[in-house]
Coordinates of C-alpha atoms in Angstrom, one line a residue:
X1 CA -22.8 -27.3 -11.2
X2 CA -22.1 -25.6 -14.5
X3 CA -25.2 -23.9 -15.8
X4 CA -26.7 -25.7 -18.8
X5 CA -26.6 -23.2 -21.7
X6 CA -29.5 -25.0 -23.3
X7 CA -31.7 -24.0 -20.4
X8 CA -31.8 -20.3 -21.5
X9 CA -35.4 -19.1 -22.2
X10 CA -36.9 -16.1 -23.7
X11 CA -38.8 -14.0 -21.1
X12 CA -40.4 -10.6 -21.5
X13 CA -40.5 -8.0 -18.7
X14 CA -43.5 -6.5 -20.6
X15 CA -45.3 -7.7 -23.8
X16 CA -43.4 -6.8 -26.9
X17 CA -44.9 -4.0 -29.0
X18 CA -42.5 -3.4 -31.9
X19 CA -40.9 -5.8 -34.3
X20 CA -38.3 -5.3 -37.1
X21 CA -39.0 -7.4 -40.2
X22 CA -35.9 -7.9 -42.4
X23 CA -36.6 -9.3 -45.8
X24 CA -34.0 -10.5 -48.4
X25 CA -33.9 -7.9 -51.2
X26 CA -34.5 -8.8 -54.8
X27 CA -36.2 -12.2 -54.1
X28 CA -39.6 -12.4 -55.6
X29 CA -40.4 -15.7 -53.7
X30 CA -40.4 -13.8 -50.4
X31 CA -43.0 -11.2 -51.4
X32 CA -46.0 -13.3 -50.4
X33 CA -44.6 -14.6 -47.1
X34 CA -43.5 -11.0 -46.3
X35 CA -47.1 -9.7 -46.9
X36 CA -48.7 -12.5 -44.9
X37 CA -46.4 -11.9 -41.9
X38 CA -46.9 -8.1 -41.9
X39 CA -50.7 -8.4 -42.1
X40 CA -50.6 -10.9 -39.2
X41 CA -48.3 -8.7 -37.1
X42 CA -50.2 -5.4 -37.7
X43 CA -53.9 -6.6 -37.8
X44 CA -53.9 -9.6 -35.6
X45 CA -51.3 -8.7 -33.0
X46 CA -51.6 -4.9 -33.3
X47 CA -47.8 -4.5 -33.3
X48 CA -45.6 -1.6 -34.6
X49 CA -43.7 -3.0 -37.6
X50 CA -40.4 -1.5 -38.7
X51 CA -39.3 -2.2 -42.3
X52 CA -36.3 -1.0 -44.2
X53 CA -37.2 1.7 -46.7
X54 CA -35.6 0.0 -49.7
X55 CA -37.8 -3.1 -49.1
X56 CA -41.0 -1.1 -49.7
X57 CA -39.5 0.3 -52.9
X58 CA -40.0 -3.1 -54.6
X59 CA -42.5 -2.5 -57.4
X60 CA -44.4 -5.6 -56.5
X61 CA -45.0 -4.1 -53.0
X62 CA -45.4 -0.4 -54.0
X63 CA -48.0 -1.3 -56.7
X64 CA -50.1 -3.7 -54.6
X65 CA -53.3 -1.8 -53.7
X66 CA -54.4 -4.5 -51.3
X67 CA -51.2 -4.1 -49.3
X68 CA -51.4 -0.3 -49.3
X69 CA -53.4 0.1 -46.0
X70 CA -50.9 -2.3 -44.2
X71 CA -47.9 -0.4 -45.6
X72 CA -49.1 2.9 -44.3
X73 CA -48.8 1.6 -40.7
X74 CA -45.1 0.7 -41.1
X75 CA -42.2 2.7 -39.6
X76 CA -39.4 2.9 -42.0
X77 CA -35.6 3.4 -41.6
X78 CA -32.5 3.5 -43.8
X79 CA -29.2 1.6 -43.0
X80 CA -26.3 3.8 -41.8
X81 CA -28.7 6.8 -41.4
X82 CA -31.4 6.0 -38.8
X83 CA -30.7 4.6 -35.4
X84 CA -33.5 2.1 -34.4
X85 CA -31.5 0.2 -31.8
X86 CA -33.6 1.4 -28.8
X87 CA -37.0 1.0 -30.5
X88 CA -37.1 -2.7 -31.4
X89 CA -38.4 -5.5 -29.1
X90 CA -37.5 -8.4 -31.4
X91 CA -36.5 -9.1 -35.0
X92 CA -38.0 -11.5 -37.6
X93 CA -35.8 -12.4 -40.6
X94 CA -37.1 -13.8 -43.9
X95 CA -34.3 -15.2 -46.0
X96 CA -31.1 -17.1 -45.6
X97 CA -28.1 -16.9 -43.3
X98 CA -27.0 -13.6 -44.9
X99 CA -30.2 -12.0 -43.6
X100 CA -29.3 -12.8 -40.0
X101 CA -25.8 -11.5 -40.5
X102 CA -27.3 -8.3 -41.9
X103 CA -29.6 -8.0 -38.9
X104 CA -26.5 -8.3 -36.6
X105 CA -24.7 -5.5 -38.5
X106 CA -27.7 -3.1 -37.8
X107 CA -27.1 -3.4 -34.0
X108 CA -23.6 -2.4 -32.9
X109 CA -24.7 -2.5 -29.3
X110 CA -27.4 -4.7 -27.6
X111 CA -29.3 -6.9 -30.1
X112 CA -33.0 -7.8 -29.7
X113 CA -34.0 -11.5 -29.9
X114 CA -34.0 -12.7 -33.5
X115 CA -36.5 -15.2 -35.0
X116 CA -35.1 -16.4 -38.4
X117 CA -37.3 -18.2 -41.0
X118 CA -35.6 -20.5 -43.5
X119 CA -36.4 -19.0 -46.9
X120 CA -32.9 -18.8 -48.4
X121 CA -30.4 -21.3 -50.0
X122 CA -28.5 -22.7 -47.0
X123 CA -30.4 -21.9 -43.8
X124 CA -27.9 -23.1 -41.2
X125 CA -28.8 -20.2 -38.9
X126 CA -32.5 -20.0 -39.7
X127 CA -34.3 -22.9 -37.9
X128 CA -38.0 -21.9 -38.5
X129 CA -40.1 -23.0 -41.4
X130 CA -42.7 -20.6 -42.6
X131 CA -45.6 -23.0 -43.1
X132 CA -47.1 -22.5 -39.6
X133 CA -45.6 -19.1 -38.8
X134 CA -48.7 -17.8 -36.9
X135 CA -48.4 -20.3 -34.0
X136 CA -44.6 -19.9 -33.9
X137 CA -44.7 -16.1 -33.8
X138 CA -47.4 -16.2 -31.1
X139 CA -45.2 -18.4 -29.0
X140 CA -42.4 -15.9 -29.2
X141 CA -44.7 -13.0 -28.4
X142 CA -45.9 -15.0 -25.3
X143 CA -42.2 -15.7 -24.3
X144 CA -42.4 -19.4 -24.8
X145 CA -39.1 -20.2 -26.6
X146 CA -35.6 -21.3 -26.0
X147 CA -32.6 -19.0 -26.8
X148 CA -29.0 -19.5 -27.8
X149 CA -26.7 -16.5 -27.2
X150 CA -24.5 -16.3 -30.3
X151 CA -21.3 -14.5 -29.3
X152 CA -20.0 -11.7 -31.5
X153 CA -16.5 -10.3 -32.0
X154 CA -15.7 -6.7 -31.2
X155 CA -13.2 -5.5 -33.8
X156 CA -11.2 -2.3 -33.6
X157 CA -9.3 -1.2 -36.7
X158 CA -6.6 1.4 -36.2
X159 CA -5.2 3.0 -39.3
X160 CA -2.5 5.5 -39.7
X161 CA -3.4 8.8 -41.4
X162 CA -1.0 9.3 -44.2
X163 CA -0.4 12.7 -45.8
X164 CA 0.9 11.9 -49.3
X165 CA 0.4 15.3 -50.8
X166 CA 3.4 17.0 -49.2
X167 CA 5.9 14.3 -50.0
X168 CA 7.5 13.7 -53.4
X169 CA 10.3 11.2 -53.8
X170 CA 11.1 11.4 -50.1
X171 CA 11.6 15.2 -50.1
X172 CA 9.1 17.5 -48.4
X173 CA 8.1 20.8 -50.0
X174 CA 10.6 22.7 -47.9
X175 CA 13.5 20.5 -49.1
X176 CA 14.0 18.5 -45.9
X177 CA 14.5 14.7 -46.5
X178 CA 11.4 12.9 -45.1
X179 CA 12.0 9.9 -42.8
X180 CA 9.2 8.0 -44.5
X181 CA 7.4 8.5 -47.8
X182 CA 4.2 8.8 -45.9
X183 CA 3.9 11.3 -43.1
X184 CA 1.9 10.4 -40.0
X185 CA -0.7 13.0 -39.1
X186 CA -2.9 11.0 -36.7
X187 CA -4.9 7.8 -36.5
X188 CA -8.3 6.7 -37.8
X189 CA -10.3 4.2 -35.5
X190 CA -13.2 2.1 -36.7
X191 CA -15.2 -0.4 -34.7
X192 CA -17.4 -3.3 -35.8
X193 CA -19.5 -6.0 -34.3
X194 CA -19.0 -9.3 -36.2
X195 CA -21.2 -12.4 -35.9
X196 CA -19.3 -14.9 -38.2
X197 CA -15.7 -14.0 -38.8
X198 CA -13.0 -11.5 -39.5
X199 CA -11.0 -12.5 -42.6
X200 CA -7.5 -11.1 -43.3
X201 CA -6.2 -12.1 -46.8
X202 CA -3.6 -11.0 -49.4
X203 CA -6.1 -9.4 -51.7
X204 CA -5.1 -9.1 -55.4
X205 CA -1.4 -9.4 -54.6
X206 CA 0.5 -12.4 -56.0
X207 CA 2.7 -12.6 -52.9
X208 CA 1.9 -14.6 -49.8
X209 CA 0.3 -12.7 -47.0
X210 CA 2.7 -12.1 -44.1
X211 CA 0.9 -11.0 -40.9
X212 CA 1.8 -11.2 -37.3
X213 CA -0.8 -12.5 -34.8
X214 CA -0.5 -11.4 -31.1
X215 CA -2.5 -12.9 -28.2
X216 CA -2.8 -10.6 -25.1
X217 CA 0.3 -8.7 -26.4
X218 CA 2.5 -11.8 -27.1
X219 CA 3.4 -12.7 -30.6
X220 CA 2.1 -16.3 -31.1
X221 CA 2.7 -16.8 -34.8
X222 CA 3.3 -15.3 -38.3
X223 CA 0.8 -16.3 -41.0
X224 CA 2.3 -17.0 -44.3
X225 CA -0.2 -18.1 -46.9
X226 CA -3.4 -16.7 -48.3
X227 CA -4.6 -15.3 -45.0
X228 CA -6.2 -16.0 -41.6
X229 CA -9.8 -16.3 -40.3
X230 CA -10.7 -15.3 -36.8
X231 CA -14.2 -16.6 -36.1
X232 CA -16.9 -17.1 -33.5
X233 CA -18.4 -20.5 -32.8
X234 CA -21.3 -19.4 -35.0
X235 CA -18.8 -18.7 -37.8
X236 CA -17.0 -22.0 -37.3
X237 CA -19.5 -23.6 -39.7
X238 CA -19.0 -20.9 -42.4
X239 CA -15.7 -19.9 -44.0
X240 CA -13.7 -21.6 -41.2
X241 CA -15.2 -25.0 -41.9
X242 CA -14.4 -24.6 -45.6
X243 CA -10.8 -23.9 -44.6
X244 CA -10.5 -27.1 -42.5
X245 CA -11.4 -25.9 -39.0
X246 CA -13.5 -27.8 -36.4
X247 CA -17.2 -27.0 -36.0
X248 CA -18.0 -25.6 -32.6
X249 CA -21.4 -25.3 -30.9
X250 CA -22.5 -21.7 -30.5
X251 CA -22.8 -22.1 -26.7
X252 CA -19.0 -22.8 -26.4
X253 CA -17.2 -19.6 -25.3
X254 CA -14.3 -19.5 -27.7
X255 CA -12.5 -17.7 -30.6
X256 CA -11.1 -19.7 -33.5
X257 CA -7.9 -18.9 -35.5
X258 CA -7.9 -20.7 -38.9
X259 CA -5.2 -20.2 -41.5
X260 CA -6.2 -20.0 -45.2
X261 CA -4.0 -22.2 -47.3
X262 CA -0.9 -21.8 -45.1
X263 CA 2.5 -22.5 -46.6
X264 CA 3.3 -24.8 -43.7
X265 CA 2.4 -28.5 -43.1
X266 CA 2.1 -28.0 -39.4
X267 CA -0.1 -24.9 -39.2
X268 CA -3.3 -26.3 -37.8
X269 CA -6.5 -24.3 -36.7
X270 CA -6.6 -23.5 -33.0
X271 CA -9.2 -22.5 -30.5
X272 CA -8.5 -19.9 -27.8
X273 CA -10.6 -18.7 -24.8
X274 CA -13.3 -16.1 -25.5
X275 CA -11.8 -13.5 -23.1
X276 CA -8.4 -13.0 -24.9
X277 CA -7.5 -10.1 -27.2
X278 CA -6.0 -10.9 -30.5
X279 CA -4.1 -8.3 -32.5
X280 CA -3.2 -8.7 -36.2
X281 CA -0.6 -6.5 -38.0
X282 CA 1.4 -6.7 -41.2
X283 CA 4.9 -8.1 -40.5
X284 CA 7.6 -5.5 -40.8
X285 CA 9.2 -7.4 -43.7
X286 CA 5.9 -8.1 -45.5
X287 CA 6.2 -7.5 -49.3
X288 CA 2.6 -6.4 -49.8
X289 CA -0.4 -5.0 -47.9
X290 CA -3.3 -7.1 -46.6
X291 CA -7.1 -6.8 -46.9
X292 CA -9.7 -7.3 -44.2
X293 CA -13.4 -7.9 -44.2
X294 CA -16.1 -8.3 -41.5
X295 CA -18.8 -10.9 -42.1
X296 CA -17.9 -10.4 -45.8
X297 CA -18.6 -6.7 -45.7
X298 CA -16.7 -3.4 -45.2
X299 CA -13.7 -4.7 -47.1
X300 CA -10.6 -2.5 -46.7
X301 CA -6.8 -2.4 -47.1
X302 CA -4.4 -2.8 -44.2
X303 CA -1.0 -1.2 -44.5
X304 CA 2.2 -1.2 -42.4
X305 CA 1.5 0.5 -39.1
X306 CA -2.2 -0.4 -39.1
X307 CA -3.6 -2.9 -36.6
X308 CA -6.8 -5.0 -36.1
X309 CA -7.7 -5.8 -32.5
X310 CA -10.3 -8.6 -31.9
X311 CA -12.0 -9.8 -28.7
X312 CA -15.3 -11.3 -27.7
X313 CA -18.1 -8.7 -27.6
X314 CA -20.2 -8.1 -24.5
X315 CA -23.2 -7.9 -26.9
X316 CA -24.2 -11.4 -28.2
X317 CA -27.0 -12.0 -30.7
X318 CA -29.9 -13.8 -28.9
X319 CA -31.1 -16.3 -31.5
X320 CA -34.5 -17.9 -30.9
X321 CA -34.6 -21.7 -31.2
X322 CA -37.2 -23.7 -33.0
X323 CA -36.9 -26.4 -30.4
X324 CA -33.7 -26.2 -28.3
X325 CA -30.0 -25.3 -29.0
X326 CA -28.5 -28.8 -29.2
X327 CA -31.1 -30.5 -31.5
X328 CA -31.4 -27.3 -33.7
X329 CA -27.6 -27.3 -34.3
X330 CA -27.2 -31.0 -35.0
X331 CA -30.2 -30.9 -37.3
X332 CA -28.6 -28.0 -39.2
X333 CA -25.4 -30.0 -39.5
X334 CA -27.2 -32.9 -41.1
X335 CA -29.7 -31.0 -43.2
X336 CA -27.5 -28.2 -44.5
X337 CA -23.9 -29.6 -44.5
X338 CA -24.8 -33.3 -44.7
X339 CA -22.6 -34.0 -41.8
X340 CA -21.9 -37.7 -41.4
X341 CA -24.5 -38.6 -43.9
X342 CA -23.9 -41.9 -45.8
X343 CA -25.6 -45.2 -46.6
X344 CA -25.7 -47.4 -43.6
X345 CA -23.8 -50.7 -43.6
X346 CA -26.1 -53.7 -44.1
X347 CA -26.6 -55.9 -41.0
X348 CA -25.8 -59.7 -41.1
X349 CA -28.6 -62.0 -41.9
X350 CA -29.1 -65.3 -40.2
X351 CA -27.2 -67.3 -42.8
X352 CA -24.3 -64.8 -42.8
X353 CA -23.9 -65.2 -39.0
X354 CA -23.7 -68.9 -39.3

């Protein structure tokens, strides 16, 4: 029998002691829920609470004398400076879907279980309501919850180092004609873990993007249009859905390839197995460069000779369910995207049937 992905449960080898609380920045409506949650975690459950330093710099928190004793118990960190990946037992997010994406970006390796409260605008990935947070948090601490493992993409960007200083009009300083205007001096490699999607687009150029897509080393197509989206099943309900792709349940192991406004009537979105490796490069005859972003962040330019390699990461994001994976997902489709929502057709009355 194939294992039912919906049967995954959260279990603790030992009781959790530390929790990372991530709060959406510059949102005054989240101040009170944030304070209530932190008081409950520190004073009632005696947990070690990690909070990002910039969250506590909010004047409404810094100047609150009643919150001062609680704030002194916090452990703080700064993004891109402090590594807390081995110190967190689970994560609580207060905000919208972007808060969960931000939590994913903080952990480039293994990710602790994430409990996301719906306090933002969309809330597709945040199944919990804050009204009865005490009982829900207690259930998570006791290990009484269902899990969905949201696959992530492991992305490797390889860029050519180009030394432009020694080349002028194709002539090097010693007078020898240069083979290229830009001289290779090495490679720069960057890696990212992506929860939603990798987007390659034409950026500010007026020309169509022209990028080659390889699957396990074989050229499968050239994208001519505004760009291409490579997404996880979690990301299938984000930018990919807006570009016309199918929506895929997060328990399905797959990678989606979705063109953005392709200049072809037959270029349809496709789904490939999760184990393959995709590689995206500028076509040799492309008129312009391309731009790439990862979950909407770290946007950068891709030039000739650069490459983007994408495969399924071995570090998924364990998302804690409010009820269970199937009902949570379909409820999000109906509540957030209004999927298949319309007035029902009236039934026939007795006279109509006659």
